[in-house]
Coordinates of C-alpha atoms in Angstrom, one line a residue:
M1 CA 131.4 189.4 177.6
S2 CA 127.7 189.2 177.6
S3 CA 126.0 186.3 175.8
S4 CA 124.6 187.0 172.4
A5 CA 120.9 186.9 171.7
P6 CA 119.5 185.3 168.7
L7 CA 119.6 187.3 165.5
T8 CA 116.6 189.5 165.2
V9 CA 114.2 189.7 162.3
P10 CA 112.7 193.0 161.3
R11 CA 108.9 193.6 161.5
A12 CA 108.5 197.0 160.0
G13 CA 105.0 198.7 159.7
T14 CA 103.2 197.1 162.7
A15 CA 104.0 199.9 165.1
T16 CA 103.0 202.6 162.6
I17 CA 99.7 200.9 161.7
R18 CA 99.0 200.6 165.4
H19 CA 99.6 204.3 166.1
E20 CA 97.5 205.3 163.0
L21 CA 94.6 203.1 164.1
S22 CA 94.8 204.4 167.6
F23 CA 94.7 207.9 166.3
L24 CA 91.7 207.2 164.1
N25 CA 89.7 205.6 167.0
A26 CA 90.6 208.4 169.4
F27 CA 89.6 211.1 166.9
R28 CA 86.3 209.2 166.2
L29 CA 85.5 209.4 169.9
V30 CA 86.2 213.3 170.0
Q31 CA 84.1 213.5 166.8
A32 CA 81.2 211.6 168.4
L33 CA 81.5 213.9 171.6
V34 CA 81.2 216.9 169.2
Y35 CA 78.1 215.4 167.7
V36 CA 76.6 214.7 171.2
G37 CA 77.4 218.3 172.3
L38 CA 75.7 219.8 169.2
A39 CA 72.7 217.5 169.5
F40 CA 72.2 218.1 173.2
S41 CA 73.0 221.9 173.2
P42 CA 70.7 223.9 175.3
P43 CA 67.6 225.3 173.5
G44 CA 68.4 228.8 174.5
L45 CA 71.6 229.0 172.3
G46 CA 69.6 228.6 169.1
W47 CA 72.5 227.0 167.3
P48 CA 72.6 224.7 165.5
E49 CA 68.8 224.6 164.7
L50 CA 67.6 221.0 164.9
A51 CA 64.8 220.1 162.6
T52 CA 64.3 216.9 164.4
P53 CA 66.0 217.0 167.8
D54 CA 65.2 213.3 168.8
F55 CA 66.7 212.0 165.5
A56 CA 69.9 214.1 166.0
R57 CA 70.3 213.0 169.6
A58 CA 69.7 209.3 168.6
V59 CA 72.3 209.6 165.8
A60 CA 74.9 211.3 168.1
T61 CA 74.3 208.7 170.9
A62 CA 74.5 205.7 168.6
Y63 CA 77.7 207.1 167.1
L64 CA 79.3 207.8 170.5
M65 CA 78.5 204.2 171.6
F66 CA 80.1 202.9 168.3
A67 CA 83.2 205.1 168.9
L68 CA 83.6 203.8 172.4
V69 CA 83.5 200.2 171.2
A70 CA 85.9 200.8 168.5
L71 CA 88.4 202.4 170.9
L72 CA 88.1 199.7 173.5
F73 CA 88.7 196.9 170.9
N74 CA 91.6 198.9 169.4
R75 CA 94.4 196.5 170.4
R76 CA 92.4 193.3 169.5
S77 CA 91.5 194.6 166.1
M78 CA 95.2 195.0 165.0
P79 CA 95.4 191.6 163.1
Y80 CA 92.4 192.8 161.0
A81 CA 93.4 196.4 160.7
R82 CA 92.3 197.0 157.1
T83 CA 88.9 195.3 157.6
V84 CA 88.3 197.2 160.7
V85 CA 89.2 200.5 159.1
A86 CA 87.1 200.0 156.1
T87 CA 84.1 199.0 158.3
T88 CA 84.5 202.0 160.6
L89 CA 84.9 204.4 157.7
A90 CA 81.6 203.3 156.2
A91 CA 80.1 204.0 159.7
D92 CA 81.8 207.4 159.9
I93 CA 80.5 208.4 156.5
T94 CA 77.0 207.2 157.4
A95 CA 77.0 209.0 160.7
A96 CA 78.3 212.2 159.1
V97 CA 75.7 212.3 156.5
L98 CA 72.9 211.6 159.0
A99 CA 74.4 214.3 161.3
I100 CA 74.4 216.8 158.5
A101 CA 70.8 216.0 157.7
A102 CA 69.9 216.4 161.4
M103 CA 72.0 219.5 162.1
H104 CA 72.2 221.4 158.9
D105 CA 73.7 224.5 160.3
A106 CA 76.8 222.5 161.4
R107 CA 77.3 220.9 158.0
I108 CA 80.6 222.6 157.2
G109 CA 82.3 221.5 160.5
I110 CA 80.9 218.0 160.2
A111 CA 82.2 217.7 156.6
M112 CA 85.6 219.0 157.6
M113 CA 85.9 216.5 160.4
L114 CA 85.0 213.7 158.1
A115 CA 88.0 214.6 156.0
V116 CA 90.2 213.7 158.9
N117 CA 88.6 210.2 159.2
L118 CA 89.2 209.7 155.4
S119 CA 92.8 210.9 155.5
A120 CA 93.6 208.6 158.6
G121 CA 92.0 205.7 156.9
A122 CA 94.0 206.3 153.7
L123 CA 97.2 205.9 155.7
I124 CA 96.3 202.2 156.2
L125 CA 94.0 201.2 153.3
P126 CA 95.1 200.8 149.7
L127 CA 94.6 203.7 147.3
R128 CA 91.7 202.2 145.4
L129 CA 89.8 201.4 148.6
S130 CA 90.6 204.9 150.0
S131 CA 89.4 206.6 146.8
F132 CA 86.2 204.5 147.1
F133 CA 85.4 205.8 150.5
A134 CA 86.3 209.3 149.3
A135 CA 83.8 209.0 146.5
L136 CA 81.2 207.5 148.9
A137 CA 81.6 210.5 151.2
T138 CA 81.3 212.9 148.2
L139 CA 78.2 211.2 147.0
G140 CA 76.7 211.3 150.5
I141 CA 77.2 215.0 150.9
L142 CA 76.1 215.8 147.3
G143 CA 73.0 213.5 147.7
H144 CA 72.0 215.3 150.9
T145 CA 72.6 218.7 149.2
L146 CA 70.4 217.7 146.2
F147 CA 67.6 215.7 147.9
G148 CA 67.8 216.4 151.6
T149 CA 67.3 220.2 151.3
S150 CA 65.2 220.2 148.1
A151 CA 62.3 221.8 150.1
N152 CA 64.5 224.7 150.9
N153 CA 65.6 225.0 147.2
P154 CA 69.4 224.7 147.7
G155 CA 71.3 227.1 145.6
D156 CA 74.5 227.0 143.7
R157 CA 76.5 227.9 146.8
D158 CA 75.5 224.7 148.6
L159 CA 76.3 222.5 145.5
L160 CA 79.6 224.3 145.2
E161 CA 80.5 223.7 148.8
A162 CA 79.6 220.0 148.5
A163 CA 81.7 219.7 145.3
L164 CA 84.7 221.3 146.9
F165 CA 84.4 219.1 149.9
G166 CA 84.4 216.1 147.6
L167 CA 87.5 217.5 145.8
A168 CA 89.2 218.0 149.2
Y169 CA 88.4 214.3 150.2
F170 CA 90.1 213.0 147.1
A171 CA 93.0 215.3 147.4
T172 CA 93.7 214.6 151.1
T173 CA 93.1 210.9 150.7
T174 CA 95.6 210.6 147.8
L175 CA 98.1 212.7 149.6
C176 CA 97.9 210.8 153.0
H177 CA 98.1 207.5 151.1
V178 CA 101.3 208.5 149.4
L179 CA 102.8 209.9 152.6
G180 CA 101.8 206.8 154.5
R181 CA 103.4 204.5 151.9
Q182 CA 106.6 206.5 152.0
L183 CA 106.5 206.6 155.8
R184 CA 106.2 202.8 155.9
A185 CA 109.0 202.3 153.3
T186 CA 111.3 204.6 155.4
E187 CA 110.3 202.8 158.6
A188 CA 111.0 199.4 157.0
L189 CA 114.4 200.6 155.7
A190 CA 115.3 202.0 159.2
E191 CA 114.1 198.9 160.8
Q192 CA 116.2 196.7 158.4
R193 CA 119.2 198.9 159.0
S194 CA 118.8 198.7 162.8
T195 CA 118.3 194.9 162.6
D196 CA 121.4 194.6 160.3
L197 CA 123.4 196.6 162.7
A198 CA 122.2 194.6 165.8
N199 CA 123.0 191.4 164.0
L200 CA 126.4 192.6 162.9
A201 CA 127.1 193.6 166.5
Q202 CA 126.1 190.2 167.7
V203 CA 128.3 188.5 165.1
N204 CA 131.2 190.8 166.1
E205 CA 130.7 190.0 169.7
L206 CA 130.6 186.3 168.9
I207 CA 133.7 186.5 166.8
I208 CA 135.6 188.4 169.6
R209 CA 134.4 186.0 172.3
R210 CA 135.6 183.0 170.3
M211 CA 138.9 184.4 169.3
K212 CA 142.0 182.6 170.3
T213 CA 143.7 185.9 171.1
G214 CA 142.7 187.4 174.4
V215 CA 140.8 190.8 174.1
L216 CA 140.2 193.2 177.0
L217 CA 138.6 196.7 177.0
V218 CA 140.0 198.9 179.8
D219 CA 139.0 202.5 180.7
D220 CA 141.2 205.3 182.0
A221 CA 140.4 204.2 185.7
N222 CA 142.1 200.8 184.9
R223 CA 138.8 199.0 185.1
I224 CA 137.9 196.2 182.8
H225 CA 134.7 196.7 180.8
Q226 CA 134.8 193.7 178.5
I227 CA 136.8 190.5 178.3
N228 CA 136.5 187.5 176.0
E229 CA 136.9 183.9 176.9
S230 CA 140.5 183.6 175.9
A231 CA 141.6 186.6 178.0
W232 CA 139.6 185.3 180.9
M233 CA 141.5 182.0 180.8
L234 CA 144.9 183.6 180.2
M235 CA 144.2 185.7 183.4
G236 CA 143.6 182.7 185.5
N237 CA 139.7 182.6 185.4
P238 CA 138.9 185.6 187.6
G239 CA 135.6 186.2 189.2
A240 CA 132.9 188.0 187.5
D241 CA 133.0 190.9 190.1
Q242 CA 136.8 191.4 189.8
R243 CA 137.3 194.2 187.3
D244 CA 140.3 196.1 188.6
L245 CA 143.2 195.4 186.2
G246 CA 145.7 196.4 188.8
Q247 CA 144.6 193.7 191.2
L248 CA 144.0 190.9 188.6
A249 CA 147.3 191.4 186.5
P250 CA 149.7 193.9 188.1
E251 CA 152.3 193.2 185.4
L252 CA 149.8 193.9 182.7
S253 CA 148.7 197.1 184.4
R254 CA 152.3 198.3 184.7
R255 CA 153.0 197.6 181.0
L256 CA 149.8 199.4 180.1
Y257 CA 150.8 202.5 182.1
H258 CA 154.4 202.4 180.7
W259 CA 152.9 202.2 177.2
M260 CA 150.5 205.2 177.8
T261 CA 153.3 207.4 179.3
S262 CA 156.2 206.6 177.0
G263 CA 154.6 205.1 173.9
K264 CA 157.0 202.1 174.1
L265 CA 155.7 198.6 174.0
D266 CA 157.4 195.8 176.1
E267 CA 157.2 192.7 173.9
T268 CA 158.6 190.1 176.2
A269 CA 156.4 187.2 177.2
T270 CA 154.9 187.2 180.7
Q271 CA 152.7 184.9 182.7
L272 CA 149.7 186.7 184.2
A273 CA 148.5 183.9 186.5
D274 CA 149.8 180.6 187.9
G275 CA 149.2 177.5 185.6
V276 CA 148.5 179.6 182.4
P277 CA 150.6 180.0 179.2
E278 CA 152.8 183.0 178.8
V279 CA 151.4 186.0 176.7
V280 CA 152.7 188.9 174.8
P281 CA 150.4 191.9 175.5
R282 CA 149.7 194.6 172.8
F283 CA 147.8 197.8 173.2
T284 CA 145.8 200.1 171.1
R285 CA 143.4 203.1 171.5
L286 CA 139.9 203.0 170.3
A287 CA 140.3 206.5 168.9
P288 CA 143.4 208.5 168.1
N289 CA 144.5 210.8 171.0
D290 CA 141.9 209.3 173.2
D291 CA 143.1 207.5 176.4
S292 CA 139.7 206.9 177.9
H293 CA 139.4 203.4 176.6
V294 CA 142.3 201.0 175.5
L295 CA 142.1 197.6 173.8
I296 CA 144.5 195.1 175.1
F297 CA 145.3 192.0 173.0
L298 CA 147.0 189.0 174.7
D299 CA 148.9 186.6 172.2
D300 CA 149.2 183.1 173.6
T301 CA 152.9 182.1 173.0
S302 CA 152.0 178.5 173.1
L303 CA 149.8 179.0 170.1
L304 CA 152.6 180.8 168.3
S305 CA 155.0 178.0 169.2
R306 CA 152.6 175.5 167.8
R307 CA 152.2 177.3 164.6
A308 CA 156.0 177.5 164.3
E309 CA 156.3 173.7 164.9
E310 CA 153.6 173.1 162.2
L311 CA 155.5 175.3 159.8
T312 CA 158.7 173.6 160.7
L313 CA 157.1 170.1 160.3
T314 CA 155.7 171.1 157.0
S315 CA 159.0 172.4 155.7
L316 CA 160.8 169.3 157.1
G317 CA 158.3 167.0 155.4
R318 CA 158.9 168.7 152.0
L319 CA 162.6 168.6 152.5
S320 CA 162.5 165.0 153.6
A321 CA 160.4 164.0 150.6
S322 CA 162.8 165.7 148.2
I323 CA 165.8 163.9 149.8
A324 CA 163.9 160.5 149.8
H325 CA 163.3 160.9 146.1
E326 CA 167.0 161.5 145.6
I327 CA 168.0 158.5 147.8
R328 CA 165.6 156.0 146.2
N329 CA 167.5 155.5 142.9
P330 CA 171.0 154.9 144.4
L331 CA 169.3 152.7 147.1
A332 CA 167.7 150.5 144.4
A333 CA 171.0 150.2 142.6
I334 CA 172.8 149.2 145.8
R335 CA 170.2 146.5 146.6
Y336 CA 170.2 145.2 143.1
S337 CA 174.0 145.0 143.2
A338 CA 173.8 143.2 146.4
Q339 CA 171.3 140.7 145.1
L340 CA 173.6 140.0 142.0
L341 CA 176.6 139.6 144.4
A342 CA 174.6 137.1 146.6
E343 CA 174.2 134.9 143.5
S344 CA 178.0 134.4 143.1
K345 CA 179.1 130.8 143.9
S346 CA 182.6 131.8 144.9
M347 CA 181.6 133.8 148.0
D348 CA 182.5 132.4 151.4
A349 CA 180.2 132.6 154.5
T350 CA 181.7 135.9 155.7
D351 CA 180.9 137.6 152.4
Q352 CA 177.5 136.1 152.3
R353 CA 176.8 137.6 155.9
M354 CA 178.0 141.0 154.7
V355 CA 175.6 140.8 151.6
E356 CA 172.8 139.9 154.0
I357 CA 173.5 142.9 156.2
I358 CA 173.4 145.1 153.1
N359 CA 170.0 143.7 151.9
N360 CA 168.6 144.2 155.5
H361 CA 169.7 147.8 155.7
C362 CA 168.4 148.4 152.2
I363 CA 165.0 147.1 153.2
R364 CA 165.0 149.3 156.4
L365 CA 166.0 152.4 154.4
N366 CA 163.2 151.6 151.9
E367 CA 160.7 151.5 154.7
I368 CA 161.9 154.9 156.0
I369 CA 161.6 156.3 152.4
E370 CA 158.0 155.0 152.1
N371 CA 157.0 156.5 155.4
I372 CA 158.4 159.9 154.5
L373 CA 156.7 159.9 151.1
Q374 CA 153.4 159.0 152.8
L375 CA 153.9 161.9 155.1
S376 CA 154.4 164.3 152.2
R377 CA 151.6 162.9 149.9
R378 CA 148.5 163.2 152.2
E379 CA 146.3 161.4 149.7
R380 CA 142.5 162.0 149.8
S381 CA 140.5 159.1 151.2
R382 CA 138.0 157.2 149.1
P383 CA 135.6 155.8 151.7
E384 CA 133.5 152.6 151.0
T385 CA 131.2 150.6 153.2
L386 CA 133.0 147.5 154.6
D387 CA 132.1 144.4 156.5
L388 CA 134.8 144.9 159.1
G389 CA 134.9 141.3 160.3
H390 CA 135.3 140.0 156.7
W391 CA 137.8 142.6 155.8
A392 CA 139.9 141.8 159.0
Q393 CA 140.0 138.1 158.1
N394 CA 141.1 138.9 154.5
F395 CA 143.8 141.3 155.9
V396 CA 145.2 138.6 158.3
D397 CA 145.2 135.9 155.6
E398 CA 147.1 138.3 153.2
Y399 CA 149.6 139.3 156.0
C400 CA 150.3 135.7 157.0
Q401 CA 150.9 134.7 153.3
G402 CA 153.2 137.5 152.7
N403 CA 155.2 137.5 156.0
D404 CA 157.0 134.6 157.8
L405 CA 155.6 134.8 161.3
G406 CA 157.5 131.8 162.6
A407 CA 156.4 131.1 166.1
D408 CA 154.4 134.3 166.4
S409 CA 150.6 134.2 166.0
L410 CA 148.1 136.6 164.4
R411 CA 144.3 135.9 164.5
V412 CA 141.0 137.5 164.1
I413 CA 138.4 137.7 166.9
A414 CA 135.0 138.9 165.5
G415 CA 132.3 140.0 167.8
S416 CA 129.2 137.9 168.1
G417 CA 126.0 139.1 166.5
A418 CA 125.3 141.0 163.3
P419 CA 128.1 141.9 160.9
V420 CA 130.0 145.1 161.8
A421 CA 129.7 147.7 159.0
A422 CA 132.0 150.6 158.8
V423 CA 132.8 153.4 156.3
A424 CA 136.6 153.8 155.4
D425 CA 139.1 153.8 152.6
P426 CA 140.2 150.1 152.3
Q427 CA 143.7 151.0 151.1
Q428 CA 144.3 153.5 153.9
L429 CA 142.8 151.3 156.5
Q430 CA 145.1 148.4 155.4
Q431 CA 148.1 150.7 155.8
V432 CA 146.9 151.7 159.3
V433 CA 146.2 148.1 160.5
W434 CA 149.4 146.9 158.8
N435 CA 151.4 149.4 160.7
L436 CA 149.8 148.5 164.0
V437 CA 150.2 144.8 163.5
Q438 CA 153.8 145.2 162.5
N439 CA 154.5 147.2 165.7
A440 CA 152.6 144.6 167.8
L441 CA 154.7 141.7 166.3
R442 CA 157.9 143.6 166.8
Y443 CA 157.4 145.1 170.2
G444 CA 154.5 143.3 171.8
R445 CA 156.3 140.2 173.0
L446 CA 157.6 139.2 176.4
P447 CA 161.4 138.2 176.6
G448 CA 161.9 134.7 175.2
E449 CA 158.2 134.3 174.2
P450 CA 156.5 134.5 170.8
A451 CA 154.2 137.4 170.0
R452 CA 150.5 136.9 170.3
V453 CA 148.6 139.5 168.4
M454 CA 144.8 139.7 167.9
V455 CA 142.7 141.8 165.5
V456 CA 139.3 142.3 167.1
T457 CA 136.2 143.7 165.4
R458 CA 133.2 144.5 167.4
Q459 CA 130.4 147.0 167.8
G460 CA 130.7 149.7 170.5
E461 CA 128.0 151.8 172.1
H462 CA 125.3 153.1 169.8
G463 CA 126.4 150.7 167.0
V464 CA 129.9 152.4 166.4
P465 CA 132.3 150.0 164.6
I466 CA 135.5 149.4 166.5
L467 CA 138.7 147.6 165.3
E468 CA 141.4 146.8 167.9
V469 CA 144.9 145.4 167.5
I470 CA 145.9 143.8 170.9
D471 CA 149.1 142.1 171.9
R472 CA 150.1 140.4 175.2
G473 CA 153.5 142.1 175.5
P474 CA 154.9 144.3 178.2
G475 CA 152.7 147.3 177.3
I476 CA 153.8 151.0 177.0
A477 CA 154.9 153.1 179.9
P478 CA 152.5 156.1 180.6
K479 CA 155.2 158.7 179.8
V480 CA 155.9 157.1 176.5
A481 CA 152.2 156.5 175.7
A482 CA 151.6 160.3 175.9
Q483 CA 154.0 160.9 173.0
I484 CA 153.8 157.8 170.8
F485 CA 151.6 159.6 168.2
E486 CA 153.9 162.6 167.8
P487 CA 156.0 162.7 164.7
F488 CA 159.6 161.6 164.8
Y489 CA 159.2 160.2 168.3
T490 CA 160.6 156.7 168.8
T491 CA 162.1 154.5 171.5
H492 CA 163.8 152.1 169.1
E493 CA 167.2 152.8 167.8
Y494 CA 166.2 151.9 164.2
G495 CA 162.7 153.5 164.3
T496 CA 161.7 156.6 162.4
G497 CA 158.9 157.8 164.7
L498 CA 156.5 158.2 161.7
G499 CA 154.5 155.0 161.8
L500 CA 151.9 155.8 164.4
Y501 CA 151.9 159.4 163.4
L502 CA 151.0 158.4 159.8
A503 CA 148.4 155.9 161.1
R504 CA 146.7 158.6 163.1
Q505 CA 146.8 161.0 160.2
M506 CA 145.2 158.5 157.9
S507 CA 142.6 157.7 160.6
D508 CA 141.6 161.3 160.8
A509 CA 141.3 161.5 157.0
N510 CA 138.8 158.7 157.3
Q511 CA 136.9 160.4 160.2
A512 CA 138.1 157.7 162.5
A513 CA 139.7 158.0 165.9
L514 CA 142.9 156.1 166.8
E515 CA 143.9 155.8 170.5
Y516 CA 146.1 153.7 172.8
V517 CA 144.4 151.7 175.5
R518 CA 146.5 149.9 178.2
V519 CA 145.3 146.3 178.7
A520 CA 144.8 145.1 182.3
G521 CA 147.2 142.3 183.2
G522 CA 149.9 143.5 180.6
G523 CA 149.8 144.1 176.9
S524 CA 148.7 147.0 174.6
C525 CA 145.6 147.8 172.6
F526 CA 145.4 150.2 169.7
R527 CA 141.7 151.0 169.2
L528 CA 140.3 152.4 166.0
V529 CA 136.8 153.8 166.3
L530 CA 135.5 154.0 162.7
T531 CA 132.4 155.7 161.3
P532 CA 129.2 153.7 160.9
P533 CA 127.4 153.8 157.5
A534 CA 124.4 156.2 157.2
R535 CA 121.2 154.5 157.9
S536 CA 118.3 154.7 155.4
P537 CA 114.9 155.7 156.4
A538 CA 113.7 152.0 155.9
D539 CA 116.4 150.8 158.2
V540 CA 115.4 153.3 160.8
A541 CA 111.8 152.2 160.6
E542 CA 112.7 148.6 160.7
T543 CA 114.8 149.1 163.8
A544 CA 112.1 151.1 165.5
Q545 CA 109.6 148.3 164.7
A546 CA 111.9 145.7 166.1
D547 CA 112.4 147.7 169.3
A548 CA 108.6 148.0 169.6
T549 CA 107.9 144.4 169.4
R550 CA 110.5 143.5 172.0

C-alpha cells in the first residue's frame, strides 16, 4: 500500500481572498480602460462633454497606470490583502470623484462602477472599514453635486441621484460583507471536513498497513489493487509489479473463485509460499451483491497458536497457583513432623537418613511452590537508583552467609572507573541474580571440580549498566540455549523450568534485558542489561564541558 503523507492542516480563506483580490484588480483595470476610452473619445461624438479635456485625460491615464501596477503586484500583495484593498479603494474613490468632475455626462455610469469596487472590497475588509469607504464615496459624490456643479445650479434630481447612490453603496457593501463572511465560514468548514476525511483516510491506511492480519483488495479480474505488509510477507514478499493473484497464490485464487461461485468458505489452513506460516483466508465483498472488488483477510495460524498458548499458560498459572496454595499447608505439616522426628534419640542411622530425605524433598517442593506463586503474582516493580557494584558486593556477602558454598567460590568483579549506576527494583533484582547464581553453582561446574562463579558489574556502550553472572562450567548447548527462557522447559530431572522464565519476566518488568552469552573457552554468561538513571541538565552540561576540555 502507498505510504502515508503527513497529516494535513486546513488553511481556509486564503484561496477565496486571492480570488476576490484578483477580481478587484482585474475590474479596476477594465474600469480604468473605460475612463481612458471616455477621456480620449473622438471630438466628433460629442459625448461625453469634457469641460477640461486635459484634466480628464490626465486622471484617466494616471488611474490606468495605477490599475496596471495593482494587477502586476496582485500575488505579492496577498500577505497584506486588507491594507492593499483599503489603499486601492481610497484611490478608486478619488479617481471616480475626479472622473465625475471631468466627465459630468458619464457620472451615473462611473458611480455605478464604483459600487462594484466597494462591494468587492467589502468581501475582504471588516464591516466597519467597508462602511467607512461607502460613506467616503457617498460624501465624495454628494460633495461634487453640491459644490462641483454649483455654477450650473444643481437641482433636486442630482441631489436625489447622489443620495440614492450613497444608499446603494451602503446596502451593497453590507450585503457583500455578510455574504463574504458566510462564504468564508462555509469554505473553512468544507476545508476542515476535507482535511478530517484526508487525515482519517491516512489513519485508516496506516492501521491497515500495520495490522497483523493480512489484507488484500482484489478486483473481478483477479488483480491485486492494495496489499498490506502482513499479506505481502505471508505471500512470500512478491515484487511490486506482480499483481496477478492467480500467479502469486494459485490456491488463494482457487478458494476465492470457489467462494464467489458457491458461497462456501474453505477454512483449512494453507501455505501461500515457501518458508512462510500457514494462513486461513477469509473473503468479503465491499458492497452487497457487488463482485467487482473483494477484500481478502489472511489470518496467520502461528499468531493464533501463540495466543492459544498464552491463554493456556495463563490458565495453567492460575490453576498451579491454586494447587500450590493447597499443597503448602500439608507440606509445612510434613516438614515440621520430620523435624520433630529427627530430634528423637532412639532413631538409628537408617531412620535418620529417611528423615533427611523427607526434609530435602520438602525443601525442593517448597521451592517449586514459591516459583509457581511468583509466576501468578506478577508484582509491580518499584525501581530505585542503585550503585551496581556496591549492591553486587552486598548480595554476594549475604549469599555466602546464608548458603554453605563448601569448595565452590563466588566473587564480585567490579569494572574499573566510576561507580556503575542503574535503575531497578532491589528486591526483584535480588531474585533474578539469586536465581542466576543458584543455577551457576548447581550446573556451572566441570566433573570433579568446584564451581567458580563471578558476578561482574561494568558499563557497556553509551554508559549502559551491565551485570553478568559467569561460570567456568561446560556451557549450554546451542539447541538448549534457544529454549532455556521458555516456561516449564528444563533439562534436569528435578527442575521446574520456571527459574529463568521468572528471571526474564522480572527483568522485563524493570525495563532490563536478560540474555545468555556463550563464553569462549567454556562456561556460560547470563548478561543483564539494566536501565541507566536519567541524567539531569547539570550532569549533561558537566559532561559536555569535560569532553570539550579533553
